[in-house]
Each structure stands twice: as structure tokens, then as C-alpha cells.
PDB file of C-alpha atoms in Angstrom:
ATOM      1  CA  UNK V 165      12.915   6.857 -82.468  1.00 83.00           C
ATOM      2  CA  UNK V 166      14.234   5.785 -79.142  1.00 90.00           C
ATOM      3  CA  UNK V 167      13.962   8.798 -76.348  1.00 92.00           C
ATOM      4  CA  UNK V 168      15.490   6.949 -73.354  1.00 94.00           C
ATOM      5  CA  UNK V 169      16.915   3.276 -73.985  1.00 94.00           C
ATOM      6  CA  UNK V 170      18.111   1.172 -70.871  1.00 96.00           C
ATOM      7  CA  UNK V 171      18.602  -2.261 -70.313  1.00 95.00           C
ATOM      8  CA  UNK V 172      14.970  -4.089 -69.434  1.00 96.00           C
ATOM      9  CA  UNK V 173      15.582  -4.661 -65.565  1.00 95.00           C
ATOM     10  CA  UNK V 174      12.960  -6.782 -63.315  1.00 93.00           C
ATOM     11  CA  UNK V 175      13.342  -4.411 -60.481  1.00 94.00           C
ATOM     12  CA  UNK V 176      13.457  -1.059 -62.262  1.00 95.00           C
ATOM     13  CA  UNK V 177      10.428  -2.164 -64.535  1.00 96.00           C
ATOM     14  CA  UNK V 178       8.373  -4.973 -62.243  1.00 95.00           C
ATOM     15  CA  UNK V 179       5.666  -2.233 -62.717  1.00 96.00           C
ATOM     16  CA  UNK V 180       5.517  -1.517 -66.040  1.00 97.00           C
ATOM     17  CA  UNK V 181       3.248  -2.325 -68.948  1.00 97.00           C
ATOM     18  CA  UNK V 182       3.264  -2.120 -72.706  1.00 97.00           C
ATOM     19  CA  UNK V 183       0.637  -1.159 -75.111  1.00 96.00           C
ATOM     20  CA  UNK V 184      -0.109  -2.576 -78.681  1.00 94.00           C
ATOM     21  CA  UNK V 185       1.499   0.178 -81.211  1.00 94.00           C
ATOM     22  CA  UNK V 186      -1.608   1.901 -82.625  1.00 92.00           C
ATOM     23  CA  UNK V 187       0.132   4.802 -84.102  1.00 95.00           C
ATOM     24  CA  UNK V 188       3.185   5.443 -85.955  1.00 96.00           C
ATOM     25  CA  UNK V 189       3.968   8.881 -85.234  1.00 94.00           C
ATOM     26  CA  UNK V 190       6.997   8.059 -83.372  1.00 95.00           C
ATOM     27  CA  UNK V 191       8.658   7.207 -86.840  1.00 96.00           C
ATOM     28  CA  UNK V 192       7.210  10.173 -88.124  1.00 94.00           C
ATOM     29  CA  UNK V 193      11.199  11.983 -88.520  1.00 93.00           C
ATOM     30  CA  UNK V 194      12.704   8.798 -90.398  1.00 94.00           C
ATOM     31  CA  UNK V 195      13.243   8.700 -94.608  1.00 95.00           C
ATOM     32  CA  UNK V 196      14.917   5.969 -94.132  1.00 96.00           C
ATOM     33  CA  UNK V 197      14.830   2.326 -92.342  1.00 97.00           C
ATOM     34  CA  UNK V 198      16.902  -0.554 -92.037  1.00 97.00           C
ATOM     35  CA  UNK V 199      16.097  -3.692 -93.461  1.00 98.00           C
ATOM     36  CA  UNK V 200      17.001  -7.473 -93.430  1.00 97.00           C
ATOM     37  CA  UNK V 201      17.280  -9.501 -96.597  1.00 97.00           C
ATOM     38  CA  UNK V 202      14.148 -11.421 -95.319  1.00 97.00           C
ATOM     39  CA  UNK V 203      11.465  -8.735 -95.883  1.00 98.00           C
ATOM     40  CA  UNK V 204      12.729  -7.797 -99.523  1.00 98.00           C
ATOM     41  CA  UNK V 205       9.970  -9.823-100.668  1.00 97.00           C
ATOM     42  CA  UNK V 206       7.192  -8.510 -99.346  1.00 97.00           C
ATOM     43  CA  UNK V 207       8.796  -4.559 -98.951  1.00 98.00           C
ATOM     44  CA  UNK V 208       9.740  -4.735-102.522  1.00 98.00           C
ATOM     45  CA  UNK V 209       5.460  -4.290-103.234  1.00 95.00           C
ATOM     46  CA  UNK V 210       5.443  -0.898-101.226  1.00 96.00           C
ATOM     47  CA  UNK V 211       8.958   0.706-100.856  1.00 97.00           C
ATOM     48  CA  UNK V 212      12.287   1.286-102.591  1.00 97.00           C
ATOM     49  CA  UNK V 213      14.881  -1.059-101.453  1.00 98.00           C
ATOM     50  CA  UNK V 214      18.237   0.508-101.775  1.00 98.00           C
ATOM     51  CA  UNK V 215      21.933   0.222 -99.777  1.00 98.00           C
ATOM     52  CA  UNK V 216      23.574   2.462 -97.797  1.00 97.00           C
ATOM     53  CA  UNK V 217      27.607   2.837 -97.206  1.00 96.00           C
ATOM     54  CA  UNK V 218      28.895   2.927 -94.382  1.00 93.00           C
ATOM     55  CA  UNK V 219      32.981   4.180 -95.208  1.00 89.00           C
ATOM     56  CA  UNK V 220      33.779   3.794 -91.278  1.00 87.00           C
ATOM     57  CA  UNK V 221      33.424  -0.016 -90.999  1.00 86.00           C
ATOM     58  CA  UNK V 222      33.638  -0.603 -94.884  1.00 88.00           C
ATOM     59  CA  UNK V 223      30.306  -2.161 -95.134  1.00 94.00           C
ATOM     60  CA  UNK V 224      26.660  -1.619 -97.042  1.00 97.00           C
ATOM     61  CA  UNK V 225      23.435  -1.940 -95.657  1.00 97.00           C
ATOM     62  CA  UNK V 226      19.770  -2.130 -96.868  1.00 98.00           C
ATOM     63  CA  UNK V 227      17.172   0.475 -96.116  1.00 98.00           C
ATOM     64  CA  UNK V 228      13.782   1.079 -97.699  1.00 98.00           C
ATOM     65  CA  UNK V 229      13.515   4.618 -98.054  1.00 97.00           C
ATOM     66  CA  UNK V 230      10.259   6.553 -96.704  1.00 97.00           C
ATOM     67  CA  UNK V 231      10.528  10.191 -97.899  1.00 93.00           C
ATOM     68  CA  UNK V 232      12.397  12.156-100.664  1.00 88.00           C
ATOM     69  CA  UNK V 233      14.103  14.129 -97.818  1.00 87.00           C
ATOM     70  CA  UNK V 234      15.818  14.017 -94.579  1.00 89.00           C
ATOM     71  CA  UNK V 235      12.826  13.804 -91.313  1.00 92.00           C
ATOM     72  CA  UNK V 236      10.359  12.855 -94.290  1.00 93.00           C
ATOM     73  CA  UNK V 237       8.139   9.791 -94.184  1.00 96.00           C
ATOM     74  CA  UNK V 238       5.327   9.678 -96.883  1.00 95.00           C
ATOM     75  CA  UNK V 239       3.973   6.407 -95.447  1.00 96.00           C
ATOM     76  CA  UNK V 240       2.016   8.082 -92.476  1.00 95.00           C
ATOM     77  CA  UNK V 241      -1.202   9.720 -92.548  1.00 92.00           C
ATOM     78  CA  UNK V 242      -2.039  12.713 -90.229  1.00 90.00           C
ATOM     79  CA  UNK V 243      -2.887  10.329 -87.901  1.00 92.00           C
ATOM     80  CA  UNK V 244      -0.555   8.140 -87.387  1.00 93.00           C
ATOM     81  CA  UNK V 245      -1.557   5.239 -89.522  1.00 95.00           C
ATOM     82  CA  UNK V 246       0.928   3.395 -91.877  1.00 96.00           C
ATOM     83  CA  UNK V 247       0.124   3.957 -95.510  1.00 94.00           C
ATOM     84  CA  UNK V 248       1.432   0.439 -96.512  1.00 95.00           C
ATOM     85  CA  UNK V 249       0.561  -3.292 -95.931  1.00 93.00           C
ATOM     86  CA  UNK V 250       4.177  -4.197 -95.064  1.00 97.00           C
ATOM     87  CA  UNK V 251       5.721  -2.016 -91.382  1.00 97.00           C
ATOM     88  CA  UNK V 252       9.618  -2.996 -91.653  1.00 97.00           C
ATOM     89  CA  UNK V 253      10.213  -4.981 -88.548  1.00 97.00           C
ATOM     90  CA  UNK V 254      12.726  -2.441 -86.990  1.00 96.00           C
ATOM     91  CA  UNK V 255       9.434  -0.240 -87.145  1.00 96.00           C
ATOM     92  CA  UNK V 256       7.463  -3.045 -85.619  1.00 96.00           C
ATOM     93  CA  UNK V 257      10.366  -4.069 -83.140  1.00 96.00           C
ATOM     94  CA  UNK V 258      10.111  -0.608 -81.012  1.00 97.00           C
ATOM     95  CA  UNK V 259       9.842   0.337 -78.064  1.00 97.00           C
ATOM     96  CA  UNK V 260      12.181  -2.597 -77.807  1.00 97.00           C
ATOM     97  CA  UNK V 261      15.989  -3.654 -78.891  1.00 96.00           C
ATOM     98  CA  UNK V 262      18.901  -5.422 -78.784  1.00 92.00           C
ATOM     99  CA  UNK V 263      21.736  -3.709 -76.787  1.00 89.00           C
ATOM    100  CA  UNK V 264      25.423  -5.325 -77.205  1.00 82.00           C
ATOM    101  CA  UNK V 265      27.108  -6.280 -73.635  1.00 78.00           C
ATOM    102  CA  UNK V 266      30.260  -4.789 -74.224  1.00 69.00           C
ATOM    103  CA  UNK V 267      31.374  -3.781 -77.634  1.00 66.00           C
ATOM    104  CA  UNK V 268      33.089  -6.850 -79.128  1.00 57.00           C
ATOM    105  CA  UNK V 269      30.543  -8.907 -76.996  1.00 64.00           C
ATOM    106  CA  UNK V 270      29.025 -11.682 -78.729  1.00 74.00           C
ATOM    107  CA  UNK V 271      26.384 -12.065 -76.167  1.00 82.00           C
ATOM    108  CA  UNK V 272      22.759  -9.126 -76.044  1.00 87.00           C
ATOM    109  CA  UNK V 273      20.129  -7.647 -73.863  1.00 93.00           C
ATOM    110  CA  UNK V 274      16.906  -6.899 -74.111  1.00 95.00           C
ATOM    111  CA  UNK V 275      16.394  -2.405 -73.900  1.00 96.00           C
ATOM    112  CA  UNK V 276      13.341  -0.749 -73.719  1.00 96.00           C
ATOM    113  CA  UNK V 277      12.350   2.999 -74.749  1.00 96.00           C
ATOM    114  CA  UNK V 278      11.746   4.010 -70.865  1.00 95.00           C
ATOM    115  CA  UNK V 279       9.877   7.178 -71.966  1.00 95.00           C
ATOM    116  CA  UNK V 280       7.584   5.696 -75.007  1.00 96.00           C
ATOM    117  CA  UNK V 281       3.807   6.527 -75.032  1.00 95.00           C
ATOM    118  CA  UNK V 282       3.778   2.386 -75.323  1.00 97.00           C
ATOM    119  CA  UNK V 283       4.890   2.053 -71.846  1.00 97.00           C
ATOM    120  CA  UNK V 284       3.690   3.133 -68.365  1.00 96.00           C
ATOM    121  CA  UNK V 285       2.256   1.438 -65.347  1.00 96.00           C
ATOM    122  CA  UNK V 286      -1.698   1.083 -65.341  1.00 95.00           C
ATOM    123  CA  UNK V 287      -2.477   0.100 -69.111  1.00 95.00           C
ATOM    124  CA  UNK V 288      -1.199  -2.753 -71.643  1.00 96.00           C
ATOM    125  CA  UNK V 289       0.192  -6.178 -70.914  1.00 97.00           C
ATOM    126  CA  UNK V 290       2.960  -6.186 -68.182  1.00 97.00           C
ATOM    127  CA  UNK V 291       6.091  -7.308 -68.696  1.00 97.00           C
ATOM    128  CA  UNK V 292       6.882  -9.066 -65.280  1.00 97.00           C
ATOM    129  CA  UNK V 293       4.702 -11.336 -62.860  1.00 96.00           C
ATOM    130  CA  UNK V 294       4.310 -10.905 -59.357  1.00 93.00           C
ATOM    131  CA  UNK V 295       6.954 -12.946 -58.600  1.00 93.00           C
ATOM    132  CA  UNK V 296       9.178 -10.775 -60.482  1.00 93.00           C
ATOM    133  CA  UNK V 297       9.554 -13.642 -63.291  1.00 95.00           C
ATOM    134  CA  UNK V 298       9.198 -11.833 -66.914  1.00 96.00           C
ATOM    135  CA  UNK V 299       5.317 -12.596 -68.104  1.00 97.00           C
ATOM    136  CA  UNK V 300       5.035 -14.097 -71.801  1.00 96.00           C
ATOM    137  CA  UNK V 301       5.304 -10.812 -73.153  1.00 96.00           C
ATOM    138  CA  UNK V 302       9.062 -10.084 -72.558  1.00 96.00           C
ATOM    139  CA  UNK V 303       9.911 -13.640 -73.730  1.00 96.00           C
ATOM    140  CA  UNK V 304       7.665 -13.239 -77.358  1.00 96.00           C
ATOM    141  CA  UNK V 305      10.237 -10.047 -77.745  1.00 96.00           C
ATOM    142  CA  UNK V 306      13.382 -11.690 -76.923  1.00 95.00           C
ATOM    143  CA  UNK V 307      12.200 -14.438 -79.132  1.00 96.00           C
ATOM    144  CA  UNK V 308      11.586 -11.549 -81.634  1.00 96.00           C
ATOM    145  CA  UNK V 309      14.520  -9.869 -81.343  1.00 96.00           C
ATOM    146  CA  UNK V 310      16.637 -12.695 -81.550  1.00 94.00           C
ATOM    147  CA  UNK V 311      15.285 -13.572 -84.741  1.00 95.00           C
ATOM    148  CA  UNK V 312      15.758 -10.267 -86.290  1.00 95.00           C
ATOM    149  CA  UNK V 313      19.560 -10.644 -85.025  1.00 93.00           C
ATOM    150  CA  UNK V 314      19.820 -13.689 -86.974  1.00 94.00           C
ATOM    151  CA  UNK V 315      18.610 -11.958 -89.813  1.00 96.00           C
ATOM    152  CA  UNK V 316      21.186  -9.304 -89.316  1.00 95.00           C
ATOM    153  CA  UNK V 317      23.572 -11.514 -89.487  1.00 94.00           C
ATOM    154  CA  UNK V 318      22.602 -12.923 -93.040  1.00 97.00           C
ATOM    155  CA  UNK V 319      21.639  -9.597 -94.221  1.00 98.00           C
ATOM    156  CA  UNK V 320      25.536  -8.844 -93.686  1.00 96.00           C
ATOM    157  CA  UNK V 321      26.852 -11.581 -95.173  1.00 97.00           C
ATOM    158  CA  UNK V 322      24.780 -11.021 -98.516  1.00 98.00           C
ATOM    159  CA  UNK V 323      26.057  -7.483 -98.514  1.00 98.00           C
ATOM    160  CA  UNK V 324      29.389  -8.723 -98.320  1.00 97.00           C
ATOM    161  CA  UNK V 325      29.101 -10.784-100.875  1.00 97.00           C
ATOM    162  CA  UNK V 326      27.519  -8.103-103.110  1.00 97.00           C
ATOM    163  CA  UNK V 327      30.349  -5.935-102.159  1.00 97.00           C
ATOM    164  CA  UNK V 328      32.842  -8.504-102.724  1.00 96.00           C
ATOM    165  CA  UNK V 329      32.347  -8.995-106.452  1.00 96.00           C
ATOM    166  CA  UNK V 330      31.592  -5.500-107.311  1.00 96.00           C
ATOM    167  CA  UNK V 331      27.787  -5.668-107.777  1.00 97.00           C
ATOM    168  CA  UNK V 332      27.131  -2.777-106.359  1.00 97.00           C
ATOM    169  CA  UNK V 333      26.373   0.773-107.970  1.00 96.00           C
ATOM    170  CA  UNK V 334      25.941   4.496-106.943  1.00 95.00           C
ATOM    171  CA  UNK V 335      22.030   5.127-108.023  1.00 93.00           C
ATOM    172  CA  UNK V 336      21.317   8.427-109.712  1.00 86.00           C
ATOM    173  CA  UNK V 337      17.648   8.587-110.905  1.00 85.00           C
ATOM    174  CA  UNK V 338      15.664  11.384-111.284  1.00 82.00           C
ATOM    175  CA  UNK V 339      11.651  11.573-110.473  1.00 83.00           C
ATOM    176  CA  UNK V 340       9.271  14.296-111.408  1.00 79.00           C
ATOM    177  CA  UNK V 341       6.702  15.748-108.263  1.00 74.00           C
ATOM    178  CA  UNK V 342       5.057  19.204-108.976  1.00 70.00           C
ATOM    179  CA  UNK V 343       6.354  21.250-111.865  1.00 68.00           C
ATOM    180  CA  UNK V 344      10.022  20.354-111.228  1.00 67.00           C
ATOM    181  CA  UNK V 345      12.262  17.431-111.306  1.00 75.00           C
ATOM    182  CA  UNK V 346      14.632  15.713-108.153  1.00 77.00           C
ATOM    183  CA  UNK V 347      17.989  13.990-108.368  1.00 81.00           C
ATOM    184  CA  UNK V 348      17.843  10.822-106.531  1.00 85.00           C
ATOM    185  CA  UNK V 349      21.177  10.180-105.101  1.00 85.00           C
ATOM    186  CA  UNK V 350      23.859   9.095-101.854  1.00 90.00           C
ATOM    187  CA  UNK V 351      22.856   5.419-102.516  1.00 95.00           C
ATOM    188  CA  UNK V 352      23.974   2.297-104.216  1.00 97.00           C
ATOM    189  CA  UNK V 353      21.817  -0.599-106.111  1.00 97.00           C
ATOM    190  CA  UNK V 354      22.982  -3.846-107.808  1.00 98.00           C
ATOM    191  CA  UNK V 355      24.253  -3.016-111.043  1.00 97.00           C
ATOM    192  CA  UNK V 356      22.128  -5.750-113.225  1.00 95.00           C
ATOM    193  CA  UNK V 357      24.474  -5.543-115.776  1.00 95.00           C
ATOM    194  CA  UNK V 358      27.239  -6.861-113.761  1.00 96.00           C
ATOM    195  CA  UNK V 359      25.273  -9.250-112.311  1.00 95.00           C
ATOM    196  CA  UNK V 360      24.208 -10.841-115.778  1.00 94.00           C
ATOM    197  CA  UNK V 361      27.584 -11.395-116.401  1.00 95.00           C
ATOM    198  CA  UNK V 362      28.673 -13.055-113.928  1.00 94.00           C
ATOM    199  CA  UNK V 363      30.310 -16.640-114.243  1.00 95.00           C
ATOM    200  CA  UNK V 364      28.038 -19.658-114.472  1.00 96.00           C
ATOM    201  CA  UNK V 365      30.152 -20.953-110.924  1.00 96.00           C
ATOM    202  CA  UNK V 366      29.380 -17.622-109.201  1.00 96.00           C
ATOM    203  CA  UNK V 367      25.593 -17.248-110.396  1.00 94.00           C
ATOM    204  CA  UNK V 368      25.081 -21.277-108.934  1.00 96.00           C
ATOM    205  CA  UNK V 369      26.773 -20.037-106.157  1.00 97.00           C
ATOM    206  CA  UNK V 370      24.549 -16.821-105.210  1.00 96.00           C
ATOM    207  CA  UNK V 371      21.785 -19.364-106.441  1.00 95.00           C
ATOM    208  CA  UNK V 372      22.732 -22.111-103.270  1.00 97.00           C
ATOM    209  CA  UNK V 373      23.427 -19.365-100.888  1.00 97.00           C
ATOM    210  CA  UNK V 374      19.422 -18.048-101.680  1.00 96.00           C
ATOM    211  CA  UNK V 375      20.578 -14.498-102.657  1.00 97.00           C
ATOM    212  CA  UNK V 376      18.585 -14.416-106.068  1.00 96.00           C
ATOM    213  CA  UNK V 377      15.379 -13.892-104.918  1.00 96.00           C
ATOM    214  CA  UNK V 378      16.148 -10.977-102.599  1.00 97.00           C
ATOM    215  CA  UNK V 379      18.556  -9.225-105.727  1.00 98.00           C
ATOM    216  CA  UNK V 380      15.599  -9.599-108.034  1.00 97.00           C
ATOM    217  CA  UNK V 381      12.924  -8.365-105.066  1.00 98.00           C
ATOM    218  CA  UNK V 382      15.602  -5.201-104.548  1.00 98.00           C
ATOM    219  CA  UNK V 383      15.649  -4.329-108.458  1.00 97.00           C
ATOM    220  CA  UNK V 384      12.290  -4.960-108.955  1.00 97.00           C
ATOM    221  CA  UNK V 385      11.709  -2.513-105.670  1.00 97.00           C
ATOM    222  CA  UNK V 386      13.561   0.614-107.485  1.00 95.00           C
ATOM    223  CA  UNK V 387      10.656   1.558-109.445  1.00 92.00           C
ATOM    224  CA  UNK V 388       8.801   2.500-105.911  1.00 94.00           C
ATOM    225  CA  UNK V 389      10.418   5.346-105.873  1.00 92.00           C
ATOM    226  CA  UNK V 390       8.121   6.781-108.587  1.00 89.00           C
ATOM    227  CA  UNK V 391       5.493   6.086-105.530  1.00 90.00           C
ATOM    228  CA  UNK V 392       7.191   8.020-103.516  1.00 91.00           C
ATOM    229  CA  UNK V 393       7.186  10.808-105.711  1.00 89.00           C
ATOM    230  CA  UNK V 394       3.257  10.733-105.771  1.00 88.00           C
ATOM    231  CA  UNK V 395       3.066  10.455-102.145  1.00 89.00           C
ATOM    232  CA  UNK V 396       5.415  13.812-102.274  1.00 87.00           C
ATOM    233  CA  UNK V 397       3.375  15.380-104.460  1.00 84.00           C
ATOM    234  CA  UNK V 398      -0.099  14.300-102.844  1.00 82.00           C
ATOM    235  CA  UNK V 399       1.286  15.920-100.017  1.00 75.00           C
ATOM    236  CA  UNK V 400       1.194  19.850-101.381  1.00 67.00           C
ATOM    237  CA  UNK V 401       4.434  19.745-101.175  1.00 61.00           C
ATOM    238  CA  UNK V 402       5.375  20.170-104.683  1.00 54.00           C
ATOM    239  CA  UNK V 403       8.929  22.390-104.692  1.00 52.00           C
ATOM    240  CA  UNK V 404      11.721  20.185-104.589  1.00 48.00           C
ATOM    241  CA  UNK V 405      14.969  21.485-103.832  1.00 47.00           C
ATOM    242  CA  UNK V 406      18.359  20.740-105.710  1.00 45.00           C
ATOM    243  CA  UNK V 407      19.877  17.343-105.726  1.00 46.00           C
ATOM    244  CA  UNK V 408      20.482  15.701-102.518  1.00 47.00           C
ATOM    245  CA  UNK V 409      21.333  12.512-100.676  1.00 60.00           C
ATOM    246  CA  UNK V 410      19.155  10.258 -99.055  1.00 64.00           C
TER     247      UNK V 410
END
């Protein structure tokens, strides 16, 4: 997504301006994108909501997934236009983001995509005054972005605690598109089962920390992918190859 991300800079960028996103096509290569506890609500009407491993740091993490296959995304047209009510906000976010000071660094700055089609110097809103003070602009996206970090930060912690008791299962489904049929797999969903069962304490306790509605938002989500097997198949593309990851 991001060609050329550096730290936004009032002396490097006292120039530049940014245009309103009015075409997608720069997520055009992504299956997959992150998402925060947050919007499971209102992605659970258009996308899959599934979790993603990550064995390095020992953690999960939600995604809604946008294609079938790796560089795929169903959800734009031919030109550019999003095929769904709901944009994820790390969609919406760009050509902007968070950069950690240091890697342990509790503190962030705000990047910019340097070589977007968003950004250049004669049309859009610019992002510092005259007086080199940042315009209205830059301080809606750090408010943005800071929110979204919050976010993160639950979003973690409700993984964790997923993670922690066990509630989490590979997914294996398969969906039909064309004359053939495709193994859905590399991901994990709550196992409902599991979840059922869980002690009276522990279910009062996901209750007061507000993780029911996003669990029952995720589960109802999986049958999406069905959706995304018509988008596949609306698409001509209609020979899918042997099982594979998302």
C-alpha cells in the first residue's frame, strides 16, 4: 500500500497537499486487512472476519479477508470503487500512519506515503499554514490515528484473552465458485463450542470486558465468505486452484 513512508516533517512537506481518496486502486494487491475489534459490527454485514497467527511474537490478529487468493481483492470494481458500505479504517487511514519512535518506544509519529497519487503540491487541502503551523487537516489525522491506536490496543487485549482460554480454532471450510470446489484454510475462528462452555464466572467476565458482541459479530461474519465466493465467480474467474492459505 505504502510506496515511500517518512515521518510528516513541516519543512520537507510545508508545500504539500492531500486529496480526498476517490479511488481504491491502491489496495487493489491486498486479500487481506487488519481490523480492530470496533468495526466487527458493522464489517461483519460485508466481509469475513477471521484471525491471523503471528508464531514470531505469539499473538493473533483480526483481518477481514478481501479475495480467495494472495494480491486478490473482490471488493473493487474496475474502477476503483469499493464494492461495500463499510472501507476498514486501515483502508480509510492511508496515505497516512503511525510510525513507532524507536522500537520499544511508547511514544508515535505521524508518516505519510510521500509518493501517493493523494499527495502533491497544487491540489487538495494542505497540510501546513504559511506560518509553517500544521492546518486542521494534519491535526483531524493525528486525532484519527490516535484513535485507531487505542483501538489497537483493545483489539490486542481481546485476542489475548481469546488466546488465553483456548477459544480459538484453525478454520477449514470449503466454498464452491465455477465447477470446482476451494479449501479455505491458514486461519483461526472462535470455536463456539468452546465458548458455550465456558464457566458462568468467565462468560460474566468476557460479558463486563464487552467482548460478546464483537465474538458473536466475528461468527456471524464467517458465512461472508460464501460472498466472496460469488464475487470470485462473478469475476470469470472460475478455476480455483488446490487448497491454500489465506
Amino acid at each position: 500500500m505504502f510506496k515511500k513512508l517518512v515521518p510528516l516533517n513541516r519543512e520537507a512537506h510545508a508545500k504539500l497537499k492531500v486529496k480526498p481518496i476517490d479511488t481504491f486502486g491502491f489496495a487493489s494487491g491486498f486479500h487481506i486487512a487488519s481490523l480492530m475489534v470496533h468495526e466487527f459490527a458493522r464489517a461483519a454485514s460485508a466481509y469475513p472476519i477471521v484471525f491471523l497467527e503471528d508464531k514470531e511474537k505469539d499473538e493473533f490478529r483480526p483481518v477481514v479477508l478481501l479475495g480467495l487468493e494472495a494480491g486478490e481483492n473482490l471488493f473493487l470494481n474496475d474502477e476503483g470503487s469499493w464494492k461495500a458500505s463499510y472501507v476498514p479504517a486501515i483502508i480509510r487511514r492511508y496515505p497516512f500512519a503511525l510510525a513507532r519512535l524507536g522500537e520499544d518506544a511508547d511514544q508515535f509519529t505521524v508518516c505519510l506515503d510521500e509518493e501517493s497519487d493523494f499527495i502533491n503540491e497544487e491540489t487538495g487541502e494542505a497540510l501546513f499554514a504559511e506560518d509553517g503551523e500544521p492546518t486542521e487537516v494534519v491535526e483531524n489525522v493525528k486525532r484519527y490515528l490516535g484513535e485507531m491506536q487505542q483501538m489497537e490496543g483493545f483489539t490486542q487485549q481481546f485476542c489475548h484473552f481469546l488466546s488465553e482460554h483456548n477459544l480459538f480454532n484453525p478454520l477449514n471450510m470449503r466454498v464452491r465458485y465455477g465447477s470446482a470446489m476451494r479449501n479455505v484454510t491458514g486461519c483461526y475462528v472462535i470455536n463456539e463450542e468452546r465458548l458455550y462452555n465456558l464457566s458462568d464466572k468467565l462468560f460474566l467476565e468476557i460479558r463486563d470486558k464487552r467482548y460478546l458482541a464483537p465474538m458473536f459479530s466475528h461468527l456471524t461474519s464467517l458465512s461472508q465468505i460464501e460472498r466472496l465466493a460469488r464475487f470470485k465467480e462473478d469475476s470469470g474467474d472460475n478455476t480455483p486452484p488446490p487448497a491454500a492459505d489465506v
